Coordinates of C-alpha atoms and ligand atoms in Angstrom, one line a residue:
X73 CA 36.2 127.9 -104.0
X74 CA 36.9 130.7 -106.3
X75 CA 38.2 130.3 -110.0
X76 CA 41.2 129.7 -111.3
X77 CA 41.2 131.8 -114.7
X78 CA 43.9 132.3 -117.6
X79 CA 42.6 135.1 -120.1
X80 CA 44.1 136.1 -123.3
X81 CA 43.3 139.5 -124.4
X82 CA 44.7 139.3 -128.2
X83 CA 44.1 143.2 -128.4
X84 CA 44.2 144.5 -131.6
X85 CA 46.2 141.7 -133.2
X86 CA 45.3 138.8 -135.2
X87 CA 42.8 139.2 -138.5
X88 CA 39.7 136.4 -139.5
X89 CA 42.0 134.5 -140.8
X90 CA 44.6 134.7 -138.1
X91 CA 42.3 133.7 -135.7
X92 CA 40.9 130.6 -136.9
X93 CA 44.3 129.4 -137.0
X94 CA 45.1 130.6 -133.5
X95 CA 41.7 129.1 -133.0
X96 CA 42.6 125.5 -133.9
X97 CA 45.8 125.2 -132.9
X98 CA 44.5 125.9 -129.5
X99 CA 41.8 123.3 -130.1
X100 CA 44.9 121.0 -130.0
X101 CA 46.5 122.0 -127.1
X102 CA 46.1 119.5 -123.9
X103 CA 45.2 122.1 -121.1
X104 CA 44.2 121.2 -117.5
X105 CA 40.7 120.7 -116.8
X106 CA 40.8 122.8 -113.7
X107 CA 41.6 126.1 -115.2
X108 CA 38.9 128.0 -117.2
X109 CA 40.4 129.6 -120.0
X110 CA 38.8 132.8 -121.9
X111 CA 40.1 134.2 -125.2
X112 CA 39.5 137.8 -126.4
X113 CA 39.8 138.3 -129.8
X114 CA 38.8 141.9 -131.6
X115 CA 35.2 141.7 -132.6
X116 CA 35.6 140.9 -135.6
X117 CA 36.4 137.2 -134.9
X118 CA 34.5 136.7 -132.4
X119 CA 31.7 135.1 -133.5
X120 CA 34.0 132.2 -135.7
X121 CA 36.3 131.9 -132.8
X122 CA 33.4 131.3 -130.5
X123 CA 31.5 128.7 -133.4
X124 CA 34.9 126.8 -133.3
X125 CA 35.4 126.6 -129.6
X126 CA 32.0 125.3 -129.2
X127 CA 32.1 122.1 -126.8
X128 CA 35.6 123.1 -125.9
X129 CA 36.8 124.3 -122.5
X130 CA 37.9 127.6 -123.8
X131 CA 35.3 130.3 -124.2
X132 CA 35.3 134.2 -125.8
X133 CA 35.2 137.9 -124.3
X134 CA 35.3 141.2 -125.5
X135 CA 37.7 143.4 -125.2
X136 CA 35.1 146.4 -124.7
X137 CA 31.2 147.5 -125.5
X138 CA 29.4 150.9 -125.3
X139 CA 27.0 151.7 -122.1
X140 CA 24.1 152.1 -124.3
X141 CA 21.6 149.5 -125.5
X142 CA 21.6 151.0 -129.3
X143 CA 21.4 154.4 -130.9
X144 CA 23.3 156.9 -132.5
X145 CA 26.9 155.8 -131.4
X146 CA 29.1 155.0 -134.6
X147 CA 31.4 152.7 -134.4
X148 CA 30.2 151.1 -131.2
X149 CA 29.4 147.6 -130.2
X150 CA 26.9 147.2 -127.6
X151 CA 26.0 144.3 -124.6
X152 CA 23.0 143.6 -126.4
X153 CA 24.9 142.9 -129.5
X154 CA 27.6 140.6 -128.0
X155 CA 24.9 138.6 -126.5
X156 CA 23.6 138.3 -129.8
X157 CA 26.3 136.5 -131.0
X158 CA 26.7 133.9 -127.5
X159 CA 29.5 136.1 -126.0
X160 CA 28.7 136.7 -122.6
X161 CA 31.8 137.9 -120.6
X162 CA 33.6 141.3 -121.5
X163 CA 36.7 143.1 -120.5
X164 CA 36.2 146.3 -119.0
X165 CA 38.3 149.1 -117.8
X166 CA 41.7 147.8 -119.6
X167 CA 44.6 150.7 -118.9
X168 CA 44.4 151.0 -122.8
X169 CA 41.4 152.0 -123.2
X170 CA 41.7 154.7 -120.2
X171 CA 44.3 156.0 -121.4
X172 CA 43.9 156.1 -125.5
X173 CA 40.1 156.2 -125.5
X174 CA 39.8 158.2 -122.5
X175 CA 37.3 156.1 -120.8
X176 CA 37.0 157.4 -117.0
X177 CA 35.6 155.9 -113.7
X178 CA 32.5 157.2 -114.7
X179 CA 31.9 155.9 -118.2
X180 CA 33.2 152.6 -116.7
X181 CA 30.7 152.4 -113.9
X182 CA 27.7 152.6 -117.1
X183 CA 29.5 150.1 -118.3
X184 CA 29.2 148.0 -116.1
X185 CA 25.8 148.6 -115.3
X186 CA 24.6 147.7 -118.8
X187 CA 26.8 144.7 -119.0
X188 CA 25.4 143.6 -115.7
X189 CA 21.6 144.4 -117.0
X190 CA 22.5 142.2 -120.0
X191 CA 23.4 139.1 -117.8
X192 CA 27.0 139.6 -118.9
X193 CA 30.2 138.2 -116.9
X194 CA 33.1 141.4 -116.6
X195 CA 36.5 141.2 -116.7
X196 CA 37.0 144.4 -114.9
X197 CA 40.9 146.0 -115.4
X198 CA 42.7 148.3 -113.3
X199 CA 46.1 149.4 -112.0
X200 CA 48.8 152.2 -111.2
X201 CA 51.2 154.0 -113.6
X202 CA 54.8 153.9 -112.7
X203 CA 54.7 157.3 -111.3
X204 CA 51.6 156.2 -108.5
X205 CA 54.3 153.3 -107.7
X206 CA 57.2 155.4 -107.3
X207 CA 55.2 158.0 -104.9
X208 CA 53.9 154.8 -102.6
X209 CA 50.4 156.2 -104.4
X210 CA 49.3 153.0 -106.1
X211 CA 46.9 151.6 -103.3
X212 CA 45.2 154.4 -103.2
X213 CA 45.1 154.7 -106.9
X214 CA 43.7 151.2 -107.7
X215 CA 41.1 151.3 -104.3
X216 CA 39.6 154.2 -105.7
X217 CA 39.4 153.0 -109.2
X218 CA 37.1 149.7 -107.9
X219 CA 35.5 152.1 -105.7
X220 CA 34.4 154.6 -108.3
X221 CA 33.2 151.9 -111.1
X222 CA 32.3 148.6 -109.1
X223 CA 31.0 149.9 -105.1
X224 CA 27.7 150.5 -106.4
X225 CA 26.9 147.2 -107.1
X226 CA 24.6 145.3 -104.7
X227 CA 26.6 142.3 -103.3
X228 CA 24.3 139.7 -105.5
X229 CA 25.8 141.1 -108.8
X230 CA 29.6 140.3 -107.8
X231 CA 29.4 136.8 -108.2
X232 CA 29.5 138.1 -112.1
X233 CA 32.3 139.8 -111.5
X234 CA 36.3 139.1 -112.1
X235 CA 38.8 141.7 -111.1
X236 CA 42.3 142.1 -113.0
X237 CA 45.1 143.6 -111.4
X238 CA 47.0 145.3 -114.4
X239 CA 49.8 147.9 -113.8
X240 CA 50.5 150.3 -116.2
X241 CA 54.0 149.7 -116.0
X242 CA 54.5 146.3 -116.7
X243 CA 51.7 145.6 -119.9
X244 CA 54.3 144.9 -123.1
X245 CA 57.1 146.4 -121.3
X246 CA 58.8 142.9 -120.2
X247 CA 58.5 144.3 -116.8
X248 CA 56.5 142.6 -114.3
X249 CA 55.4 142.9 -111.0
X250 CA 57.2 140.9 -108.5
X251 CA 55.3 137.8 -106.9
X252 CA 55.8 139.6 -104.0
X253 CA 54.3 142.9 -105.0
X254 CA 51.5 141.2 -107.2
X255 CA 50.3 139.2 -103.4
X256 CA 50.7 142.1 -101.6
X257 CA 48.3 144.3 -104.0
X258 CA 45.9 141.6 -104.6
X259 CA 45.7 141.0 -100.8
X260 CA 44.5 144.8 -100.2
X261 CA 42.5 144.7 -103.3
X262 CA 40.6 141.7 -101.3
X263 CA 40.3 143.5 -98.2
X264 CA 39.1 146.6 -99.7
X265 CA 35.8 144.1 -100.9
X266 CA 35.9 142.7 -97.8
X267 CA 35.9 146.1 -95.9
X268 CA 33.0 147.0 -98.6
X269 CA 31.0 143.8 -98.5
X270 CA 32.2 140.9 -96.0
X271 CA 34.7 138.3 -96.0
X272 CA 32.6 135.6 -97.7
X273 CA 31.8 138.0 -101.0
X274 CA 36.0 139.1 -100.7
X275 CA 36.6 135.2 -100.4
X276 CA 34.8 134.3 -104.3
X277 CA 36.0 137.2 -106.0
X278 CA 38.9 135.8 -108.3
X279 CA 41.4 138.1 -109.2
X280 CA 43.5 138.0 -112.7
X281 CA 47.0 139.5 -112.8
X282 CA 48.2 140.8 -116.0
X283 CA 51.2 142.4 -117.4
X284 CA 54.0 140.9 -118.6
X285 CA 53.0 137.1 -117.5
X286 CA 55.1 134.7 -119.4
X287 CA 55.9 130.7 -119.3
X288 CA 58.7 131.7 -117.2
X289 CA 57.3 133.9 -114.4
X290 CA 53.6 132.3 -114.7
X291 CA 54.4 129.2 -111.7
X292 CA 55.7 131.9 -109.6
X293 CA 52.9 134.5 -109.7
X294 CA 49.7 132.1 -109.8
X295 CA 51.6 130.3 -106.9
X296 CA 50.6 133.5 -104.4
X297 CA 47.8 133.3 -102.4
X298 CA 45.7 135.9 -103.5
X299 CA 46.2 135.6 -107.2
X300 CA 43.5 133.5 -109.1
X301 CA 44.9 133.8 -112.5
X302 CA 46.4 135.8 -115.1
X303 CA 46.0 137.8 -118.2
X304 CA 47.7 137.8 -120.9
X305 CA 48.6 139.9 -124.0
X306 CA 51.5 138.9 -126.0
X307 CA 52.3 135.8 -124.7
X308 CA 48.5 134.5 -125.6
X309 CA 49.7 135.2 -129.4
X310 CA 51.7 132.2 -129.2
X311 CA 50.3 128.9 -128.6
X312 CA 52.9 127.5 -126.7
X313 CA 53.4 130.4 -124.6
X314 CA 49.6 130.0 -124.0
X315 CA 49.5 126.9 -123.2
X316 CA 52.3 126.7 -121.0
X317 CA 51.1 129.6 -119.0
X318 CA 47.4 127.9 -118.7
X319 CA 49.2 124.6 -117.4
X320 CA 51.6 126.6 -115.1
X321 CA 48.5 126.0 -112.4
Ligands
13P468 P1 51.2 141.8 -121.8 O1 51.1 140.4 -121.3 O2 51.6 141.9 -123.2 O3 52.1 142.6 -120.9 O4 49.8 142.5 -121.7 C1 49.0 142.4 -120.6 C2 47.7 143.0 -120.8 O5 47.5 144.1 -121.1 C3 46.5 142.0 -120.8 O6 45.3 142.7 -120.9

């Protein structure tokens, strides 16, 4: 049985002392037991937001790390690091970071590599701009973006893998993708594992969709077959929204 995840990516929002808060109030929250829930706060608060979920259901990512193991990269954070500090899942490949930071297929694929070699869990995040969409391009455009950073991987590292389906178009827009369209993309992003590696591999492989996912469309979209779970940005600023979306399983 694959896993049923809710993820909050908290992206450059909420300070050390914004976070606690978040933190606790989450602590109080009655969330079903089924449902593993991840936050991502910026690095900075990771290590108290981890310290305070300790024992808790709820664990941390990051939102990103460097490919190297150390060295002369300022301003980078690296596997080693995170580890360091008990995180051991990371988001990788977000559509912010490819587009403002200009991280490609390539640099993704050492990514994952050296979160792999660092026993880490990824969150790995793809998905089509509008444009792809509206020229009938966007399988091709998300196939090839699992192909170029994730088919290299032997079949025994997947089972530390999560993929999130994230188009461009609907993250903070208000937009999302239909149920409909969200199932029919995470369908073919099954079958191109399953075409890669076999049925059983395709089968564990949970994938996350993200953009837009609020209280209101959550029941809807985690109700399609082929979606495993969602993440979230700005609804997973607000508890309730949070919550409500966690419990929408
Ligand atoms: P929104 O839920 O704010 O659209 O963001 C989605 C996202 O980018 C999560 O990584």
């Amino acid at each position: 049985m694959r896993k049923q995840i809710v993820a909050g990516n908290w992206k450059m929002n909420n300070d050390y002392v914004d976070s606690e808060l978040l933190v606790s109030k989450l602590l109080e929250q009655h969330i079903h037991s089924q449902t593993e829930v991840i936050i991502a706060p910026p690095f900075t608060s990771l290590l108290c937001s981890s310290n305070s979920l300790k024992g808790s259901q709820i664990t941390v990512a990051a939102q990103n790390m460097h490919f190297a193991e150390n060295g002369a990269y300022t301003g980078e954070i690296s596997a080693g690091m995170l580890k360091s500090i008990g995180v051991e899942t990371v988001i990788l490949g977000h559509s912010e970071r490819r587009a403002y930071f200009n991280e490609t297929d390539a640099i993704l694929a050492k990514k994952v590599d050296s979160a792999l070699r660092n026993s880490m869990r990824i969150i790995f995040c793809f998905g089509e701009e509008l444009t792809d969409r509206k020229s009938g391009n966007e399988q091709a455009i998300v196939g090839s973006q699992i192909k170029n950073a994730l088919f290299h991987l032997p079949a025994s590292e997947w089972e530390h893998v999560v993929l999130a389906y994230e188009p461009v178009w609907a993250i903070g827009t208000g937009e999302t993708a239909s149920p409909e369209q969200a199932q029919d993309m995470h369908a073919f992003i099954r079958k191109t594992v399953e075409n890669k590696y076999s049925s059983e591999l395709a089968d564990e492989v949970s994938i996350l969709y993200g953009g837009s996912v609020k209280p209101a469309n959550a029941k809807e979209i985690f109700s399609k077959a082929d979606v495993d779970g969602g993440l979230i940005g700005g609804a997973a600023l607000d508890v309730a929204q949070f919550r409500s979306i966690i419990n929408a399983f």
